CSV table of N, CA and C in Angstrom, one decimal:
chain,number,residue,atom,x,y,z
A,1,UNK,N,27.1,58.6,-27.4
A,1,UNK,CA,27.4,57.4,-26.4
A,1,UNK,C,26.3,56.5,-26.2
A,2,UNK,N,25.3,57.2,-26.1
A,2,UNK,CA,24.0,56.3,-25.6
A,2,UNK,C,23.5,55.4,-26.9
A,3,UNK,N,23.8,56.1,-28.1
A,3,UNK,CA,23.7,55.3,-29.2
A,3,UNK,C,24.3,54.1,-29.4
A,4,UNK,N,25.7,54.2,-29.0
A,4,UNK,CA,26.5,53.1,-29.1
A,4,UNK,C,26.2,51.9,-28.2
A,5,UNK,N,25.7,52.3,-26.8
A,5,UNK,CA,25.0,51.4,-25.9
A,5,UNK,C,23.8,50.7,-26.3
A,6,UNK,N,23.1,51.3,-27.0
A,6,UNK,CA,21.8,50.7,-27.9
A,6,UNK,C,22.2,49.9,-28.8
A,7,UNK,N,23.3,50.1,-29.7
A,7,UNK,CA,23.3,49.1,-30.4
A,7,UNK,C,24.2,48.2,-30.1
A,8,UNK,N,24.9,48.5,-28.9
A,8,UNK,CA,25.8,46.9,-28.4
A,8,UNK,C,24.9,45.9,-27.9
A,9,UNK,N,23.7,46.3,-27.5
A,9,UNK,CA,22.6,45.6,-26.7
A,9,UNK,C,21.7,44.6,-27.9
A,10,UNK,N,21.9,45.1,-29.2
A,10,UNK,CA,21.2,44.6,-30.3
A,10,UNK,C,21.7,43.0,-30.5
A,11,UNK,N,21.0,42.6,-31.5
A,11,UNK,CA,21.3,41.1,-32.1
A,11,UNK,C,20.5,40.3,-31.8
A,12,UNK,N,19.8,40.4,-30.5
A,12,UNK,CA,18.7,39.1,-30.1
A,12,UNK,C,17.2,39.2,-30.8
A,13,UNK,N,17.2,40.3,-31.0
A,13,UNK,CA,15.7,40.7,-31.3
A,13,UNK,C,15.1,41.5,-30.3
A,14,UNK,N,15.4,41.4,-29.0
A,14,UNK,CA,15.2,42.2,-28.0
A,14,UNK,C,16.1,42.5,-27.1
A,15,UNK,N,16.1,43.7,-26.7
A,15,UNK,CA,17.1,44.1,-25.2
A,15,UNK,C,16.2,43.9,-24.1
A,16,UNK,N,16.8,43.1,-22.9
A,16,UNK,CA,16.3,43.2,-21.9
A,16,UNK,C,15.6,41.6,-22.0
A,17,UNK,N,14.8,41.1,-21.0
A,17,UNK,CA,13.9,39.9,-20.9
A,17,UNK,C,12.4,40.2,-21.7
A,18,UNK,N,12.4,39.4,-22.8
A,18,UNK,CA,11.2,39.7,-23.3
A,18,UNK,C,10.3,39.0,-22.5
A,19,UNK,N,8.9,39.9,-22.8
A,19,UNK,CA,7.6,39.2,-22.0
A,19,UNK,C,7.3,38.1,-22.8
A,20,UNK,N,6.3,37.1,-22.7
A,20,UNK,CA,5.7,36.1,-23.3
A,20,UNK,C,4.8,36.4,-24.2
A,21,UNK,N,4.4,37.8,-24.2
A,21,UNK,CA,3.4,38.1,-25.2
A,21,UNK,C,4.3,39.2,-26.2
A,22,UNK,N,4.1,38.7,-27.3
A,22,UNK,CA,5.0,39.3,-28.7
A,22,UNK,C,4.5,40.8,-28.9
A,23,UNK,N,3.3,41.1,-28.6
A,23,UNK,CA,2.8,42.6,-28.8
A,23,UNK,C,3.5,43.5,-27.7
A,24,UNK,N,3.5,42.9,-26.5
A,24,UNK,CA,4.0,43.8,-25.5
A,24,UNK,C,5.4,44.0,-25.6
A,25,UNK,N,6.3,43.0,-26.3
A,25,UNK,CA,7.4,43.4,-26.2
A,25,UNK,C,8.0,44.4,-27.6
A,26,UNK,N,6.9,44.8,-27.9
A,26,UNK,CA,7.2,45.9,-29.5
A,26,UNK,C,7.2,47.1,-28.6
A,27,UNK,N,6.9,47.0,-26.9
A,27,UNK,CA,6.9,48.5,-26.3
A,27,UNK,C,7.8,48.7,-25.2
A,28,UNK,N,8.0,47.3,-24.7
A,28,UNK,CA,8.8,47.3,-23.3
A,28,UNK,C,9.3,46.0,-23.1
A,29,UNK,N,10.6,45.6,-22.5
A,29,UNK,CA,10.9,44.7,-21.9
A,29,UNK,C,11.4,44.5,-20.5
A,30,UNK,N,11.6,43.6,-19.9
A,30,UNK,CA,12.1,43.7,-18.3
A,30,UNK,C,13.3,44.2,-18.5
A,31,UNK,N,14.2,45.3,-18.1
A,31,UNK,CA,15.3,45.4,-17.8
A,31,UNK,C,16.0,45.7,-16.4
A,32,UNK,N,17.1,45.5,-15.9
A,32,UNK,CA,17.2,45.8,-14.6
A,32,UNK,C,17.2,47.3,-14.3
A,33,UNK,N,16.7,47.5,-12.8
A,33,UNK,CA,16.6,48.7,-12.5
A,33,UNK,C,15.4,49.7,-13.1
A,34,UNK,N,14.5,49.1,-14.0
A,34,UNK,CA,13.4,49.7,-14.7
A,34,UNK,C,12.3,49.4,-14.0
A,35,UNK,N,11.3,50.2,-14.0
A,35,UNK,CA,9.9,49.7,-13.5
A,35,UNK,C,8.9,49.7,-14.5
A,36,UNK,N,8.1,48.8,-14.8
A,36,UNK,CA,7.1,48.4,-15.4
A,36,UNK,C,5.9,48.3,-15.0
A,37,UNK,N,5.0,49.2,-15.1
A,37,UNK,CA,3.6,49.0,-14.6
A,37,UNK,C,2.4,48.6,-15.3
A,38,UNK,N,1.8,47.7,-15.0
A,38,UNK,CA,0.5,47.3,-15.6
A,38,UNK,C,-0.6,47.8,-14.6
A,39,UNK,N,-1.4,48.5,-15.3
A,39,UNK,CA,-2.4,49.4,-14.9
A,39,UNK,C,-3.6,49.1,-15.5
A,40,UNK,N,-4.9,48.6,-14.6
A,40,UNK,CA,-6.2,48.7,-15.2
A,40,UNK,C,-7.3,48.6,-14.4
A,41,UNK,N,-8.3,48.5,-14.6
A,41,UNK,CA,-9.7,48.5,-13.6
A,41,UNK,C,-9.3,47.2,-12.8
A,42,UNK,N,-10.2,47.2,-11.6
A,42,UNK,CA,-10.1,46.1,-10.8
A,42,UNK,C,-10.7,44.8,-11.5
A,43,UNK,N,-10.2,43.9,-11.1
A,43,UNK,CA,-11.0,42.4,-11.6
A,43,UNK,C,-10.8,42.3,-13.0
A,44,UNK,N,-9.9,42.8,-13.6
A,44,UNK,CA,-9.7,42.7,-15.3
A,44,UNK,C,-8.6,41.5,-15.5
A,45,UNK,N,-8.0,40.9,-14.6
A,45,UNK,CA,-6.9,40.0,-15.1
A,45,UNK,C,-5.6,40.4,-14.8
A,46,UNK,N,-5.0,41.6,-13.9
A,46,UNK,CA,-3.5,41.9,-13.9
A,46,UNK,C,-3.0,40.9,-13.1
A,47,UNK,N,-3.3,40.5,-12.2
A,47,UNK,CA,-2.8,39.2,-10.9
A,47,UNK,C,-2.5,38.2,-12.1
A,48,UNK,N,-3.5,37.7,-12.7
A,48,UNK,CA,-3.5,36.4,-13.6
A,48,UNK,C,-2.1,36.6,-14.5
A,49,UNK,N,-2.3,37.9,-14.8
A,49,UNK,CA,-1.0,38.1,-16.3
A,49,UNK,C,0.2,38.1,-15.5
A,50,UNK,N,0.3,38.9,-14.2
A,50,UNK,CA,1.4,39.0,-13.4
A,50,UNK,C,2.2,37.3,-13.1
A,51,UNK,N,1.0,36.6,-12.8
A,51,UNK,CA,1.4,35.3,-12.3
A,51,UNK,C,1.8,34.3,-13.6
A,52,UNK,N,1.3,34.5,-14.8
A,52,UNK,CA,1.8,34.2,-15.9
A,52,UNK,C,3.1,34.8,-16.4
A,53,UNK,N,3.3,35.7,-16.1
A,53,UNK,CA,4.8,36.3,-16.5
A,53,UNK,C,5.8,35.7,-15.6
A,54,UNK,N,5.4,35.5,-14.3
A,54,UNK,CA,6.3,35.0,-13.1
A,54,UNK,C,6.7,33.5,-13.4
A,55,UNK,N,5.5,32.9,-13.8
A,55,UNK,CA,5.6,31.3,-14.3
A,55,UNK,C,6.8,31.3,-15.8
A,56,UNK,N,6.5,32.1,-16.7
A,56,UNK,CA,7.2,32.4,-18.0
A,56,UNK,C,8.7,32.3,-17.7
A,57,UNK,N,9.0,33.4,-16.8
A,57,UNK,CA,10.4,33.7,-16.5
A,57,UNK,C,11.2,32.8,-15.6
A,58,UNK,N,10.4,31.8,-14.8
A,58,UNK,CA,11.0,30.8,-14.2
A,58,UNK,C,11.3,29.8,-15.3
A,59,UNK,N,10.5,29.4,-16.1
A,59,UNK,CA,10.8,28.6,-17.1
A,59,UNK,C,12.2,28.9,-18.0
A,60,UNK,N,12.4,30.1,-18.0
A,60,UNK,CA,13.5,30.9,-19.0
A,60,UNK,C,14.8,30.8,-17.8
A,61,UNK,N,14.6,30.1,-16.7
A,61,UNK,CA,15.6,30.1,-15.9
A,61,UNK,C,15.9,31.6,-14.9
A,62,UNK,N,15.2,32.4,-14.9
A,62,UNK,CA,15.3,33.4,-14.1
A,62,UNK,C,14.6,33.3,-12.6
A,63,UNK,N,15.2,34.4,-11.7
A,63,UNK,CA,14.9,34.0,-10.4
A,63,UNK,C,14.0,35.0,-10.3
A,64,UNK,N,12.7,35.0,-9.5
A,64,UNK,CA,11.7,35.7,-9.5
A,64,UNK,C,11.5,35.9,-7.9
A,65,UNK,N,11.2,37.1,-7.2
A,65,UNK,CA,10.5,37.5,-6.1
A,65,UNK,C,9.1,38.0,-6.2
A,66,UNK,N,8.2,37.4,-5.7
A,66,UNK,CA,6.7,37.8,-6.0
A,66,UNK,C,6.3,38.2,-4.7
A,67,UNK,N,6.1,39.9,-4.5
A,67,UNK,CA,5.5,40.3,-3.5
A,67,UNK,C,4.1,40.5,-3.6
A,68,UNK,N,3.3,40.0,-2.7
A,68,UNK,CA,1.6,40.0,-2.9
A,68,UNK,C,1.0,40.6,-1.8
A,69,UNK,N,0.1,42.0,-2.1
A,69,UNK,CA,-0.6,42.7,-1.2
A,69,UNK,C,-2.0,41.6,-1.1
A,70,UNK,N,-2.4,41.0,-2.1
A,70,UNK,CA,-3.7,40.7,-2.2
A,70,UNK,C,-3.9,39.0,-1.4
A,71,UNK,N,-3.1,38.2,-1.9
A,71,UNK,CA,-3.1,36.8,-2.0
A,71,UNK,C,-2.3,36.0,-1.1
A,72,UNK,N,-2.9,35.5,-0.2
A,72,UNK,CA,-2.0,34.8,0.9
A,72,UNK,C,-1.2,33.8,0.2
A,73,UNK,N,0.0,33.4,0.9
A,73,UNK,CA,0.8,32.1,0.5
A,73,UNK,C,-0.3,30.7,-0.3
A,74,UNK,N,-1.3,30.5,0.6
A,74,UNK,CA,-1.7,29.4,0.2
A,74,UNK,C,-2.9,29.8,-1.0
A,75,UNK,N,-3.3,30.5,-1.1
A,75,UNK,CA,-4.2,30.9,-2.3
A,75,UNK,C,-3.3,31.3,-3.5
A,76,UNK,N,-2.2,32.0,-3.3
A,76,UNK,CA,-1.2,32.3,-4.5
A,76,UNK,C,-0.7,30.9,-4.9
A,77,UNK,N,-0.5,30.0,-4.0
A,77,UNK,CA,0.1,28.5,-4.2
A,77,UNK,C,-1.1,27.9,-5.1
A,78,UNK,N,-2.4,27.8,-4.8
A,78,UNK,CA,-3.5,27.3,-5.4
A,78,UNK,C,-3.5,27.8,-6.9
A,79,UNK,N,-3.3,29.3,-7.2
A,79,UNK,CA,-3.4,29.6,-8.5
A,79,UNK,C,-2.5,29.2,-9.3
A,80,UNK,N,-1.2,29.1,-8.7
A,80,UNK,CA,0.1,28.8,-9.4
A,80,UNK,C,0.2,27.3,-9.8
A,81,UNK,N,-0.5,26.5,-8.9
A,81,UNK,CA,-0.5,24.8,-9.2
A,81,UNK,C,-1.7,24.9,-10.3
A,82,UNK,N,-2.9,25.7,-10.3
A,82,UNK,CA,-3.8,25.6,-11.2
A,82,UNK,C,-3.4,26.0,-13.0
A,83,UNK,N,-2.7,27.1,-12.6
A,83,UNK,CA,-1.9,27.4,-14.1
A,83,UNK,C,-1.0,26.6,-14.6
A,84,UNK,N,-0.2,26.0,-13.8
A,84,UNK,CA,0.8,24.9,-14.4
A,84,UNK,C,0.4,23.4,-14.5
A,85,UNK,N,-0.6,23.3,-13.7
A,85,UNK,CA,-1.1,21.5,-14.0
A,85,UNK,C,-2.2,21.6,-15.1
A,86,UNK,N,-2.8,23.1,-15.5
A,86,UNK,CA,-3.7,23.2,-16.6
A,86,UNK,C,-5.3,22.5,-15.8
A,87,UNK,N,-5.3,22.3,-14.2
A,87,UNK,CA,-6.6,22.3,-13.9
A,87,UNK,C,-7.3,23.5,-13.3
A,88,UNK,N,-8.5,23.3,-13.3
A,88,UNK,CA,-9.1,24.6,-12.9
A,88,UNK,C,-9.1,25.0,-11.6
A,89,UNK,N,-8.8,26.1,-11.4
A,89,UNK,CA,-8.8,26.4,-9.7
A,89,UNK,C,-9.9,25.8,-9.0
A,90,UNK,N,-11.2,26.1,-9.5
A,90,UNK,CA,-12.3,25.5,-8.5
A,90,UNK,C,-11.9,23.8,-8.5
A,91,UNK,N,-11.5,23.2,-9.4
A,91,UNK,CA,-11.6,22.0,-9.3
A,91,UNK,C,-10.2,21.3,-8.4
A,92,UNK,N,-9.3,22.2,-8.5
A,92,UNK,CA,-8.2,21.8,-8.0
A,92,UNK,C,-8.3,22.2,-6.2
A,93,UNK,N,-8.9,23.5,-5.8
A,93,UNK,CA,-9.3,23.8,-4.5
A,93,UNK,C,-10.2,22.8,-4.1
A,94,UNK,N,-11.3,22.3,-4.6
A,94,UNK,CA,-12.2,21.5,-4.0
A,94,UNK,C,-12.0,20.0,-4.2
A,95,UNK,N,-10.8,19.5,-4.7
A,95,UNK,CA,-10.6,18.2,-4.7
A,95,UNK,C,-11.3,17.6,-5.9
A,96,UNK,N,-12.1,18.1,-6.9
A,96,UNK,CA,-12.5,17.5,-7.9
A,96,UNK,C,-11.7,17.2,-9.2
A,97,UNK,N,-10.6,16.4,-8.9
A,97,UNK,CA,-9.7,16.3,-10.1
A,97,UNK,C,-9.5,14.6,-10.0
A,98,UNK,N,-9.0,14.1,-11.3
A,98,UNK,CA,-8.9,12.5,-11.4
A,98,UNK,C,-7.5,12.2,-10.9
A,99,UNK,N,-7.4,11.1,-10.5
A,99,UNK,CA,-6.0,10.5,-10.3
A,99,UNK,C,-4.9,11.2,-11.4
A,100,UNK,N,-5.3,10.9,-12.6
A,100,UNK,CA,-4.0,11.4,-13.3
A,100,UNK,C,-4.0,12.8,-13.7
A,101,UNK,N,-5.0,13.7,-12.8
A,101,UNK,CA,-4.9,15.1,-12.9
A,101,UNK,C,-4.3,15.3,-11.6
A,102,UNK,N,-4.3,14.6,-10.5
A,102,UNK,CA,-3.4,14.5,-9.2
A,102,UNK,C,-2.0,14.4,-9.6
A,103,UNK,N,-1.7,14.0,-10.5
A,103,UNK,CA,-0.4,13.4,-11.0
A,103,UNK,C,0.3,14.9,-11.6
A,104,UNK,N,-0.7,15.5,-12.4
A,104,UNK,CA,-0.3,16.8,-12.9
A,104,UNK,C,0.2,17.9,-11.8
A,105,UNK,N,-1.0,17.8,-10.6
A,105,UNK,CA,-0.6,18.5,-9.6
A,105,UNK,C,0.7,18.4,-8.8
A,106,UNK,N,1.1,17.3,-8.5
A,106,UNK,CA,2.5,16.8,-8.0
A,106,UNK,C,3.7,17.1,-8.7
A,107,UNK,N,3.3,16.8,-10.2
A,107,UNK,CA,4.7,17.6,-11.1
A,107,UNK,C,4.5,18.9,-10.9
A,108,UNK,N,3.7,19.6,-10.9
A,108,UNK,CA,3.6,21.0,-11.0
A,108,UNK,C,4.2,21.3,-9.6
A,109,UNK,N,3.6,20.9,-8.3
A,109,UNK,CA,4.2,21.0,-7.1
A,109,UNK,C,5.9,20.8,-7.3
A,110,UNK,N,6.2,20.0,-7.7
A,110,UNK,CA,7.6,19.4,-7.7
A,110,UNK,C,8.6,20.3,-8.4
A,111,UNK,N,7.9,20.7,-9.5
A,111,UNK,CA,8.6,21.6,-10.6
A,111,UNK,C,8.8,23.0,-9.6
A,112,UNK,N,7.8,23.5,-9.0
A,112,UNK,CA,7.8,24.8,-8.3
A,112,UNK,C,8.9,24.7,-7.1
A,113,UNK,N,9.2,23.4,-6.6
A,113,UNK,CA,10.0,23.4,-5.2
A,113,UNK,C,11.5,23.7,-6.0
A,114,UNK,N,11.6,23.4,-7.0
A,114,UNK,CA,12.8,23.3,-7.8
A,114,UNK,C,13.4,24.8,-8.2
A,115,UNK,N,12.3,25.6,-8.4
A,115,UNK,CA,12.5,26.8,-8.8
A,115,UNK,C,13.2,28.2,-7.8
A,116,UNK,N,14.2,29.1,-8.5
A,116,UNK,CA,14.2,30.0,-7.7
A,116,UNK,C,13.1,31.1,-7.6
A,117,UNK,N,12.2,30.6,-6.8
A,117,UNK,CA,11.2,31.5,-6.6
A,117,UNK,C,10.4,31.7,-5.5
A,118,UNK,N,10.3,32.7,-4.9
A,118,UNK,CA,9.9,33.2,-3.4
A,118,UNK,C,8.4,33.9,-3.7
A,119,UNK,N,7.4,33.6,-3.0
A,119,UNK,CA,6.1,34.5,-2.9
A,119,UNK,C,6.1,35.1,-1.2
A,120,UNK,N,6.0,36.4,-1.1
A,120,UNK,CA,5.8,37.0,0.0
A,120,UNK,C,4.6,37.8,0.2
A,121,UNK,N,3.6,37.3,0.8
A,121,UNK,CA,2.5,37.8,1.4
A,121,UNK,C,2.7,39.2,2.5
A,122,UNK,N,2.3,40.2,1.7
A,122,UNK,CA,2.6,41.7,2.5
A,122,UNK,C,1.4,42.3,2.4
A,123,UNK,N,0.4,42.2,3.4
A,123,UNK,CA,-1.0,42.9,3.0
A,123,UNK,C,-0.9,44.2,3.0
A,124,UNK,N,-0.1,44.8,3.8
A,124,UNK,CA,0.4,46.4,3.8
A,124,UNK,C,2.2,46.3,3.7
A,125,UNK,N,2.3,47.1,2.8
A,125,UNK,CA,3.9,47.5,2.8
A,125,UNK,C,4.3,49.0,2.3
A,126,UNK,N,5.3,49.2,2.4
A,126,UNK,CA,5.8,50.2,1.8
A,126,UNK,C,7.0,50.3,1.4
A,127,UNK,N,7.8,51.3,0.8
A,127,UNK,CA,9.0,51.1,0.3
A,127,UNK,C,10.1,50.4,1.1
A,128,UNK,N,10.1,50.6,2.2
A,128,UNK,CA,11.2,50.1,3.5
A,128,UNK,C,11.1,48.7,3.5
A,129,UNK,N,9.6,48.3,3.8
A,129,UNK,CA,9.2,46.7,3.7
A,129,UNK,C,9.7,45.8,2.6
A,130,UNK,N,9.6,46.7,1.3
A,130,UNK,CA,9.7,45.9,0.1
A,130,UNK,C,11.3,45.9,0.0
A,131,UNK,N,12.3,47.0,0.2
A,131,UNK,CA,13.2,47.0,0.3
A,131,UNK,C,13.9,45.8,1.4
A,132,UNK,N,13.6,45.6,2.4
A,132,UNK,CA,14.1,44.6,3.6
A,132,UNK,C,13.8,43.2,2.8
A,133,UNK,N,12.5,43.0,2.1
A,133,UNK,CA,12.3,41.6,1.7
A,133,UNK,C,13.4,41.4,0.5
A,134,UNK,N,13.7,42.2,-0.3
A,134,UNK,CA,14.3,42.2,-1.5
A,134,UNK,C,15.6,41.7,-0.9
A,135,UNK,N,16.2,42.5,0.2
A,135,UNK,CA,17.5,42.5,0.7
A,135,UNK,C,17.7,40.9,1.2
A,136,UNK,N,16.6,40.4,2.1
A,136,UNK,CA,16.7,39.0,2.7
A,136,UNK,C,16.7,38.0,1.6
A,137,UNK,N,15.8,38.0,0.5
A,137,UNK,CA,15.8,36.9,-0.3
A,137,UNK,C,17.0,37.0,-1.2
A,138,UNK,N,17.8,38.1,-1.6
A,138,UNK,CA,18.8,38.4,-2.1
A,138,UNK,C,19.8,37.5,-1.6
A,139,UNK,N,19.8,37.6,-0.5
A,139,UNK,CA,21.1,36.8,0.4
A,139,UNK,C,20.9,35.1,0.2
A,140,UNK,N,19.5,34.7,0.0
A,140,UNK,CA,19.2,33.5,-0.3
A,140,UNK,C,19.3,32.7,-1.7
A,141,UNK,N,18.9,33.9,-2.4
A,141,UNK,CA,19.0,33.4,-3.9
A,141,UNK,C,19.0,34.8,-4.6
A,142,UNK,N,20.2,35.2,-5.4
A,142,UNK,CA,20.0,36.7,-6.0
A,142,UNK,C,18.6,36.7,-7.1
A,143,UNK,N,18.0,37.7,-6.8
A,143,UNK,CA,16.9,38.2,-7.8
A,143,UNK,C,17.1,38.8,-9.1
A,144,UNK,N,16.5,38.1,-10.0
A,144,UNK,CA,16.7,38.8,-11.4
A,144,UNK,C,15.2,39.4,-11.5
A,145,UNK,N,14.3,39.1,-11.4
A,145,UNK,CA,13.0,40.2,-11.4
A,145,UNK,C,12.2,40.3,-10.2
A,146,UNK,N,11.8,41.3,-9.8
A,146,UNK,CA,10.7,41.4,-8.7
A,146,UNK,C,9.5,42.1,-9.0
A,147,UNK,N,8.5,41.2,-9.0
A,147,UNK,CA,7.0,41.4,-9.2
A,147,UNK,C,6.3,41.8,-7.9
A,148,UNK,N,5.8,43.1,-7.9
A,148,UNK,CA,5.0,43.5,-6.8
A,148,UNK,C,3.4,43.8,-7.2
A,149,UNK,N,2.3,42.7,-6.5
A,149,UNK,CA,1.1,43.1,-6.9
A,149,UNK,C,0.2,43.2,-5.8
A,150,UNK,N,0.2,44.3,-5.5
A,150,UNK,CA,-0.1,45.8,-6.5
A,150,UNK,C,0.5,46.8,-5.2
A,151,UNK,N,0.9,47.7,-6.2
A,151,UNK,CA,0.9,49.1,-5.3
A,151,UNK,C,-0.3,49.7,-4.9
A,152,UNK,N,-0.5,49.8,-3.7
A,152,UNK,CA,-1.5,50.9,-3.6
A,152,UNK,C,-1.3,52.0,-3.3
A,153,UNK,N,-1.9,53.2,-3.8
A,153,UNK,CA,-2.1,54.6,-3.7
A,153,UNK,C,-1.8,54.9,-2.1
A,154,UNK,N,-1.0,55.8,-1.6
A,154,UNK,CA,-0.9,56.0,-0.3
A,154,UNK,C,-1.9,57.3,0.2
A,155,UNK,N,-2.4,57.7,-0.9
A,155,UNK,CA,-3.3,58.7,-1.1
A,155,UNK,C,-2.8,60.3,-1.0
A,156,UNK,N,-1.5,60.3,-1.1
A,156,UNK,CA,-1.0,61.4,-1.2
A,156,UNK,C,-0.7,62.0,-2.6
A,157,UNK,N,-0.6,61.3,-3.7
A,157,UNK,CA,-0.8,61.5,-4.8
A,157,UNK,C,-2.0,61.9,-5.3
A,158,UNK,N,-2.0,63.0,-6.1
A,158,UNK,CA,-2.8,63.8,-6.9
A,158,UNK,C,-3.2,63.0,-8.4
A,159,UNK,N,-2.4,62.6,-9.0
A,159,UNK,CA,-2.7,61.9,-10.2
A,159,UNK,C,-1.9,61.0,-10.5
A,160,UNK,N,-1.9,60.3,-11.7
A,160,UNK,CA,-1.3,58.8,-12.1
A,160,UNK,C,0.4,59.1,-12.2
A,161,UNK,N,0.8,60.6,-12.8
A,161,UNK,CA,2.2,60.9,-12.9
A,161,UNK,C,2.7,60.7,-11.5
A,162,UNK,N,2.2,61.3,-10.6
A,162,UNK,CA,2.7,61.4,-9.0
A,162,UNK,C,2.8,59.9,-8.2
A,163,UNK,N,1.7,59.2,-8.6
A,163,UNK,CA,2.1,57.7,-8.2
A,163,UNK,C,3.1,56.9,-9.0
A,164,UNK,N,3.2,57.3,-10.2
A,164,UNK,CA,4.4,56.5,-10.8
A,164,UNK,C,5.4,57.1,-10.4
A,165,UNK,N,5.7,58.3,-10.0
A,165,UNK,CA,7.1,58.9,-9.5
A,165,UNK,C,7.2,58.1,-8.4
A,166,UNK,N,6.2,58.3,-7.1
A,166,UNK,CA,6.6,57.7,-5.8
A,166,UNK,C,7.0,56.0,-6.0
A,167,UNK,N,6.5,55.6,-7.2
A,167,UNK,CA,6.9,54.1,-7.3
A,167,UNK,C,8.0,53.9,-7.9
A,168,UNK,N,8.6,54.8,-8.7
A,168,UNK,CA,9.8,54.9,-9.3
A,168,UNK,C,11.2,55.1,-8.4
A,169,UNK,N,10.6,56.1,-7.1
A,169,UNK,CA,11.4,56.3,-6.3
A,169,UNK,C,11.7,55.0,-5.3
A,170,UNK,N,10.8,54.4,-5.2
A,170,UNK,CA,10.7,52.9,-4.4
A,170,UNK,C,11.6,52.1,-5.3
A,171,UNK,N,11.7,51.9,-6.8
A,171,UNK,CA,12.5,51.1,-7.4
A,171,UNK,C,14.2,51.3,-7.2
A,172,UNK,N,14.1,52.9,-7.2
A,172,UNK,CA,15.5,53.4,-7.1
A,172,UNK,C,16.1,52.8,-6.0
A,173,UNK,N,15.2,52.9,-4.6
A,173,UNK,CA,15.8,52.3,-3.5
A,173,UNK,C,16.2,50.9,-3.6
A,174,UNK,N,15.4,50.1,-4.0
A,174,UNK,CA,15.6,48.7,-4.5
A,174,UNK,C,16.4,48.3,-5.3
A,175,UNK,N,16.7,48.9,-6.4
A,175,UNK,CA,17.5,48.2,-7.3
A,175,UNK,C,18.4,49.5,-8.0
A,176,UNK,N,19.1,50.1,-7.4
A,176,UNK,CA,20.0,51.1,-8.2
A,176,UNK,C,20.5,50.9,-9.3
A,177,UNK,N,20.9,51.8,-10.3
A,177,UNK,CA,21.2,51.4,-11.7
A,177,UNK,C,22.8,51.2,-11.5
């Protein structure tokens, strides 16, 4: 029965929503009710990768809720505008851009306003606060993909497997299969 289900989902080259990175799609795609974790050392680009993924999903027509424990709405918006307009973050935030580049920023801002996207800054969260945010946003706009940047260890976990298991329980509460 499982093989029949796998075969029924074949045909497009990918099952689920593919990432914009072809090599990554060889190992995982985005599936409803599934947890995908990007882990790495601090300051190596996890957040910018998640921003990139979020923008790509929006361009494909998916709705995205981005819960962020690091960046305020203002800082996240500046990164997003920099990413979409092609203007460096430093120039965008300091005002060192040309009139033409300002038009790129305005176009990016207007595009964002039209997208099914929400960014919520929660510097401290638990499974319940994520669950409530998802429930609230689903009433406004049904969510296709939830991105949480980033899960902080509660300190109760002793190893990576326990951390993954506790995050999986959180996902099961938010998005039952």
